[in-house]
Each structure stands twice: as C-alpha cells, then as structure tokens.
Amino acid sequence: MHAPCVRVPTEEGEATRRRLADADLVDESLDIVVEDGALYIPVTGQDAVPDGLRVVERDVPERETPTSPADLLGFEPSYERLGDVVILDEDDPARAARIADAIVESNVRAETVVNRASKVKGETRVRDWDVLVGESTETVHREYGCEFVLDIAEVYFSPRLATERHRVVQQVADGERAVDMFAGVGPYAIPMARAGAEVVATDINDRAIDYLRENAERNDVADRITAYAGDVREIADDYAGWAERLVMNLPHTAQEFLDTAVALAGEECVLHYYDIQHEDERYAPGEAAIRDAAEPAYDVTIETRHTVRSYAPHEYNVCLDVRLTRS
C-alpha cells in the first residue's frame, strides 16, 4: 500500500518510532520497512509530524491484523481516545464493562476507560464519568504537534474537533492579535500562538485556565499567551479594539457574547463563530445575529459557511468565518 512514511537512519529508528507512537502518529495497520540503512515508519496525520523529520511516500505492506476489541467482542464497539483515556458512551452498564475489559485485553493503548454518566452541564461544560478501568482521568492529548494535559472530569475537551481547530489555525498569520473567548485548556489558543499570534485567552472555568497556562509552558508559547480566568466580558474594556481574530467556540450561547466580540474587534477582524442549528437553516440565524451586533459600525463579509459535524438528528454544529471591517 502507498503511504506517507517517516524516513530515518536505522540507528535512530526505535527512538523515532517511540516519539511518533507517543504522538499517536504511527499507522498501526502497516508494517515498518527497513531498507538500505533506513527505517520507513508509516504515519497518519502527515501534517502533524514534528519538524525535522522527513516524510516520504512509498509502498509498505499491510500488517497482519492485531487483536482489536471487535475481535474479542464479536461486534464493533464505539469509543473515543483522548491520550491514554478511552471514552465510552453506553447506556447499559454491563455492556460498558464488557467493552472496557475487551479494550484492556486488546492492542488499544489505554490506562483508563470511562463511560459517560451525564450530558455536558453547567457553564463550565463538564460531565460526570463512570471510571471502569484505571484511576486517573487526567491525560495528555497530542494534536497537530501540540500537547495538552487535561482532566476530563474538570474541563471540557472534544478530540473530534481537531480537524476544525487545525482549519482555523492555518488561517493565522505571524504577528496577529487573537482573542480566544472560550478557550478551555487551549486547543485553539496554543496552536495560534505557535503560528506566531499574540493571544489573549479567557475561560469561566478556573481549572481550564490552570491547564491552559501549563499547556502554554509545555508547548513553549507562554510568552505569547495571556490567560484570564473569568467571563470574557470582564476584560472587554481592557482590550477594546485590540483583536484581529476572534474565536467564539461556544455553540448554543455564543450569540449572547456578540456585543463583546464587536467591542474587542479592531479596525479589521476575522471572527470564527460557532453555532448549533437545524439542517434546514444552518447559517442564517448566526449571520443575522452577527449583522445585528456589528452593523453599521462594521461592514460584515461572510467568508466561509462551514459545517463542522452532525450534532443531533437534523441539527449541525457549524462555523461562520466572518470578516469585520470598520465602516
């Protein structure tokens, strides 16, 4: 099979393989090839391979299928991985326990297995969890070259949004001034800072900001991030007219903060506005709310109407990339 591979000298092969495996970048479905003094390590997420490693395309054989949870269960279970935590969403406790046991016995790397015990709740957007295997709900998640330490029992984090976050970060220019209005542990703020932006990040959850500051240190961007624990409206006066980019990733309630976003916006500002809407009218309500808040002080240009993912039956998580230009 033709696939992207990291090519390294054989003497560096094991250390490089471990480095890529720790970042969840090794394609376990394909074999590693040794040829002419070099090791070819098949990878997923080619864009996330650390700088300094060479990626080449080549043919590599498929690996004999390892033991998976489905092999042990007789059916394909649904689960997510967040670092070394595996997350289930099962209504039946007995079925959840059976799946957790199979995950531990399989080739899946997992220190902890949890089952969702509640919906996202409260203004800090956390869940309750039933811990089925292991003890700690703290983990390190790696995404497009960044590391995020977090505790899923204390903060909100969705690994499913990695591609969407990367889409936004690719638009960031060196030297930009950006405000992440609902920053969590920093999955937007930190890669924006790595792209060269000066970032102000706020979150109502004190623990999320604690983790964001730790993550800024882990990713060597602490000098480009200013983090505030509290409501973003509390800093609006201090940063009035400052932002050239605003991230509003708080679906359902972002509309309530549009006046604050407009106050933070500079002479020209790109706004990434996230919303949850019915499939028949995914973008119009958000567009109307943004225009109502920004016009006539700003000219409003909708640059991108983007569906992020399905959220519920007939409902979608969407993003509007909007350029605000002061009139």
Coordinates of C-alpha atoms in Angstrom, one line a residue:
M1 CA 0.0 0.0 0.0
H2 CA 1.3 3.5 -0.9
A3 CA 1.5 5.6 2.3
P4 CA 3.4 8.5 3.9
C5 CA 6.4 7.3 6.0
V6 CA 8.9 9.0 8.2
R7 CA 12.4 8.0 6.9
V8 CA 15.2 7.9 9.5
P9 CA 18.6 6.1 9.7
T10 CA 18.2 2.7 11.3
E11 CA 20.2 3.7 14.4
E12 CA 17.6 6.4 15.1
G13 CA 14.7 4.2 14.2
E14 CA 13.4 3.0 17.6
A15 CA 13.7 6.4 19.3
T16 CA 11.8 8.0 16.4
R17 CA 9.2 5.2 16.4
R18 CA 8.6 5.8 20.1
R19 CA 8.4 9.5 19.6
L20 CA 5.8 9.1 16.8
A21 CA 3.9 6.5 18.8
D22 CA 3.6 8.8 21.8
A23 CA 2.0 11.4 19.5
D24 CA -0.4 8.7 18.1
L25 CA 1.0 9.2 14.6
V26 CA 2.2 5.6 13.8
D27 CA -0.1 3.8 11.3
E28 CA -0.5 0.5 13.1
S29 CA -2.2 -1.1 10.1
L30 CA 1.0 -1.0 8.1
D31 CA 4.4 -2.6 8.6
I32 CA 7.7 -0.7 9.2
V33 CA 10.2 -1.3 6.4
V34 CA 14.0 -1.5 6.7
E35 CA 15.9 -0.8 3.5
D36 CA 19.4 0.5 2.6
G37 CA 20.2 1.6 6.1
A38 CA 17.0 3.5 6.6
L39 CA 13.7 2.8 8.5
Y40 CA 10.4 3.8 7.0
I41 CA 7.7 4.3 9.6
P42 CA 4.2 4.6 8.2
V43 CA 2.3 7.6 9.7
T44 CA -1.1 9.0 10.0
G45 CA -1.7 12.8 10.2
Q46 CA 1.2 13.7 8.0
D47 CA 0.8 17.4 8.7
A48 CA 1.3 16.7 12.4
V49 CA 4.7 15.0 12.0
P50 CA 7.2 17.1 14.1
D51 CA 9.6 19.4 12.3
G52 CA 12.9 17.9 11.5
L53 CA 11.5 14.5 10.4
R54 CA 11.5 13.7 6.7
V55 CA 8.2 12.3 5.3
V56 CA 8.3 10.4 2.1
E57 CA 5.7 8.4 0.1
R58 CA 6.4 4.7 -0.6
D59 CA 4.9 1.3 -0.8
V60 CA 4.7 -0.6 2.5
P61 CA 3.0 -3.9 3.3
E62 CA -0.2 -4.2 5.4
R63 CA 0.4 -5.6 8.8
E64 CA -1.3 -8.7 10.0
T65 CA -4.4 -7.6 11.8
P66 CA -3.7 -7.2 15.6
T67 CA -6.2 -8.2 18.3
S68 CA -8.9 -5.5 18.4
P69 CA -11.8 -5.0 20.8
A70 CA -14.1 -6.2 18.0
D71 CA -12.1 -9.5 17.7
L72 CA -12.8 -10.2 21.4
L73 CA -16.4 -8.9 21.5
G74 CA -17.8 -10.1 18.2
F75 CA -19.1 -6.6 17.4
E76 CA -17.5 -3.3 16.7
P77 CA -17.8 -1.1 19.8
S78 CA -17.9 2.7 19.6
Y79 CA -15.3 4.6 21.6
E80 CA -13.1 7.7 21.5
R81 CA -9.5 8.0 22.6
L82 CA -8.1 11.0 24.4
G83 CA -4.5 10.4 25.1
D84 CA -4.4 7.2 27.1
V85 CA -8.1 7.6 28.2
V86 CA -10.7 5.6 26.3
I87 CA -14.2 7.1 26.4
L88 CA -17.4 5.1 26.0
D89 CA -21.0 6.3 25.6
E90 CA -23.1 3.3 26.7
D91 CA -26.5 3.3 28.4
D92 CA -26.1 -0.3 29.6
P93 CA -23.5 -0.6 32.5
A94 CA -23.0 -4.3 31.8
R95 CA -22.2 -3.7 28.1
A96 CA -19.9 -0.8 29.1
A97 CA -18.0 -3.1 31.5
R98 CA -17.7 -5.8 28.8
I99 CA -16.3 -3.3 26.3
A100 CA -13.9 -1.9 28.8
D101 CA -12.5 -5.4 29.5
A102 CA -12.1 -6.1 25.8
I103 CA -10.2 -2.8 25.3
V104 CA -7.8 -3.7 28.1
E105 CA -7.2 -7.1 26.5
S106 CA -6.8 -5.7 23.0
N107 CA -4.0 -3.8 21.3
V108 CA -5.6 -0.4 22.2
R109 CA -3.3 1.7 24.3
A110 CA -5.3 2.6 27.4
E111 CA -4.6 3.4 31.0
T112 CA -8.1 4.4 31.9
V113 CA -11.5 3.5 30.4
V114 CA -14.6 5.7 31.3
N115 CA -18.2 5.7 30.4
R116 CA -20.2 8.9 30.1
A117 CA -22.5 9.3 33.1
S118 CA -24.1 12.7 32.3
K119 CA -24.5 15.2 29.5
V120 CA -22.3 18.3 29.4
K121 CA -23.7 20.5 32.1
G122 CA -23.3 23.9 33.7
E123 CA -21.4 26.9 32.5
T124 CA -18.1 25.0 32.8
R125 CA -19.5 22.3 30.4
V126 CA -18.1 19.3 32.3
R127 CA -19.5 15.8 32.5
D128 CA -19.8 13.1 35.1
W129 CA -17.9 9.9 34.3
D130 CA -18.0 6.3 35.5
V131 CA -14.4 5.1 35.7
L132 CA -14.4 1.4 34.6
V133 CA -10.7 0.8 34.3
G134 CA -7.8 2.7 35.9
E135 CA -7.9 5.6 38.3
S136 CA -6.8 8.9 36.8
T137 CA -9.0 10.9 34.4
E138 CA -6.0 13.2 33.7
T139 CA -4.2 12.6 30.4
V140 CA -2.0 14.1 27.8
H141 CA -3.6 14.6 24.3
R142 CA -1.5 15.2 21.3
E143 CA -2.9 17.1 18.3
Y144 CA -1.1 18.5 15.2
G145 CA 2.2 18.8 17.1
C146 CA 0.8 20.3 20.3
E147 CA 0.4 18.6 23.7
F148 CA -2.5 19.3 26.0
V149 CA -2.6 18.0 29.5
L150 CA -6.2 18.0 30.9
D151 CA -8.6 16.2 33.3
I152 CA -11.8 15.2 31.6
A153 CA -13.6 15.3 35.0
E154 CA -12.7 19.0 35.4
V155 CA -12.7 20.6 31.9
Y156 CA -14.5 20.3 28.6
F157 CA -12.5 18.9 25.6
S158 CA -13.6 17.3 22.4
P159 CA -10.9 15.4 20.3
R160 CA -13.5 15.3 17.5
L161 CA -12.8 18.9 16.7
A162 CA -9.1 18.5 16.0
T163 CA -9.6 19.0 12.2
E164 CA -11.7 22.0 12.7
R165 CA -9.2 23.6 15.0
H166 CA -6.5 23.0 12.5
R167 CA -8.6 24.6 9.8
V168 CA -8.8 27.8 11.8
V169 CA -5.2 27.8 12.9
Q170 CA -4.0 27.5 9.3
Q171 CA -5.5 31.0 8.7
V172 CA -3.4 32.6 11.4
A173 CA -0.6 35.0 10.4
D174 CA 2.6 35.7 12.3
G175 CA 2.1 38.8 14.5
E176 CA -1.7 38.7 14.6
R177 CA -3.6 39.7 17.8
A178 CA -6.1 37.0 18.6
V179 CA -8.7 36.5 21.4
D180 CA -10.0 33.1 22.2
M181 CA -13.1 34.0 24.1
F182 CA -13.9 30.5 25.5
A183 CA -10.5 28.9 25.5
G184 CA -10.7 25.8 27.6
V185 CA -7.3 24.2 28.0
G186 CA -6.0 26.0 24.9
P187 CA -6.7 23.8 21.8
Y188 CA -7.1 27.0 19.7
A189 CA -5.1 29.4 21.7
I190 CA -1.9 27.4 21.9
P191 CA -1.5 26.5 18.2
M192 CA -2.4 30.1 17.3
A193 CA 0.4 31.2 19.5
R194 CA 2.7 28.6 17.8
A195 CA 1.7 30.1 14.5
G196 CA 3.1 33.5 15.7
A197 CA 0.0 35.2 17.1
E198 CA -0.2 37.1 20.3
V199 CA -3.2 35.5 22.1
V200 CA -5.5 36.6 24.9
A201 CA -7.4 33.6 26.2
T202 CA -10.3 33.5 28.7
D203 CA -12.5 30.9 30.2
I204 CA -15.0 30.8 33.1
N205 CA -13.5 27.5 34.3
D206 CA -10.6 28.3 36.7
R207 CA -9.2 24.7 36.2
A208 CA -9.3 25.1 32.5
I209 CA -7.2 28.2 32.7
D210 CA -4.8 26.4 35.1
Y211 CA -4.3 23.7 32.4
L212 CA -4.1 26.3 29.6
R213 CA -1.2 28.0 31.4
E214 CA 0.5 24.6 32.0
N215 CA 0.0 23.7 28.3
A216 CA 1.4 27.1 27.2
E217 CA 4.6 26.2 29.0
R218 CA 4.6 22.6 27.6
N219 CA 4.4 24.0 24.1
D220 CA 6.9 26.8 24.6
V221 CA 4.4 29.7 23.9
A222 CA 3.9 31.1 27.4
D223 CA 5.4 34.3 26.3
R224 CA 2.7 34.8 23.6
I225 CA -0.4 33.9 25.7
T226 CA -2.2 36.0 28.3
A227 CA -4.8 33.8 30.1
Y228 CA -7.7 35.1 32.3
A229 CA -10.0 33.0 34.4
G230 CA -13.4 34.5 34.3
D231 CA -16.1 35.9 31.9
V232 CA -14.6 37.4 28.8
R233 CA -16.9 40.4 29.3
E234 CA -14.7 41.3 32.2
I235 CA -11.8 42.1 30.0
A236 CA -13.6 43.8 27.2
D237 CA -12.7 47.3 28.2
D238 CA -9.0 46.5 28.6
Y239 CA -8.8 45.0 25.1
A240 CA -11.4 47.2 23.3
G241 CA -10.5 47.5 19.6
W242 CA -7.5 45.1 20.0
A243 CA -8.3 41.9 18.3
E244 CA -7.6 41.0 14.7
R245 CA -9.0 37.5 15.1
L246 CA -11.7 36.2 17.5
V247 CA -12.6 32.6 18.2
M248 CA -16.1 32.1 19.6
N249 CA -16.4 28.3 20.2
L250 CA -19.4 28.2 22.5
P251 CA -22.3 26.8 20.4
H252 CA -25.8 27.4 21.7
T253 CA -24.8 30.6 23.6
A254 CA -22.2 32.4 21.6
Q255 CA -24.8 34.8 20.3
E256 CA -25.0 36.3 23.9
F257 CA -21.4 37.4 23.6
L258 CA -21.5 39.1 20.1
D259 CA -21.6 42.6 21.6
T260 CA -18.4 41.8 23.5
A261 CA -16.9 40.4 20.3
V262 CA -17.6 43.6 18.4
A263 CA -16.1 45.6 21.3
L264 CA -12.9 43.6 21.1
A265 CA -12.6 43.8 17.3
G266 CA -10.0 46.0 15.8
E267 CA -10.2 48.0 12.6
E268 CA -10.4 44.7 10.7
C269 CA -11.0 41.4 12.4
V270 CA -11.9 37.8 11.4
L271 CA -14.5 36.2 13.6
H272 CA -14.9 32.4 13.9
Y273 CA -18.4 32.0 15.2
Y274 CA -19.7 28.5 16.2
D275 CA -23.4 27.7 16.3
I276 CA -25.8 24.7 16.5
Q277 CA -28.7 25.0 14.1
H278 CA -31.3 22.9 12.3
E279 CA -30.3 21.4 9.0
D280 CA -32.8 23.4 7.0
E281 CA -31.3 26.8 8.2
R282 CA -27.8 26.2 9.4
Y283 CA -26.2 29.6 8.8
A284 CA -28.9 32.3 8.5
P285 CA -29.6 32.7 12.3
G286 CA -25.9 33.2 13.0
E287 CA -25.4 35.6 10.1
A288 CA -28.4 37.7 11.2
A289 CA -27.1 37.8 14.8
I290 CA -23.7 38.9 13.7
R291 CA -25.0 41.6 11.4
D292 CA -27.3 42.8 14.2
A293 CA -24.4 43.2 16.6
A294 CA -21.8 44.6 14.2
E295 CA -23.6 46.8 11.7
P296 CA -23.4 49.7 10.9
A297 CA -20.1 50.2 12.8
Y298 CA -18.6 47.4 10.7
D299 CA -19.0 46.1 7.2
V300 CA -19.8 42.3 7.6
T301 CA -18.4 39.9 5.0
I302 CA -19.2 36.2 5.3
E303 CA -16.1 34.5 4.1
T304 CA -16.9 30.8 4.9
R305 CA -20.0 28.9 5.7
H306 CA -18.7 25.6 7.1
T307 CA -20.5 22.6 8.6
V308 CA -18.2 21.1 11.3
R309 CA -20.2 17.9 12.1
S310 CA -23.6 16.4 12.8
Y311 CA -24.6 17.3 16.4
A312 CA -28.0 15.6 16.8
P313 CA -30.7 14.3 14.5
H314 CA -31.4 17.2 12.0
E315 CA -29.0 19.5 13.9
Y316 CA -25.5 20.6 12.9
N317 CA -22.5 22.2 14.5
V318 CA -21.5 25.0 12.1
C319 CA -18.9 27.7 11.8
L320 CA -19.1 31.1 10.2
D321 CA -15.8 32.8 9.3
V322 CA -16.7 36.5 9.1
R323 CA -14.6 39.5 8.3
L324 CA -15.5 42.7 10.2
T325 CA -14.2 45.9 8.6
R326 CA -14.8 49.1 10.4
S327 CA -17.0 51.4 8.4

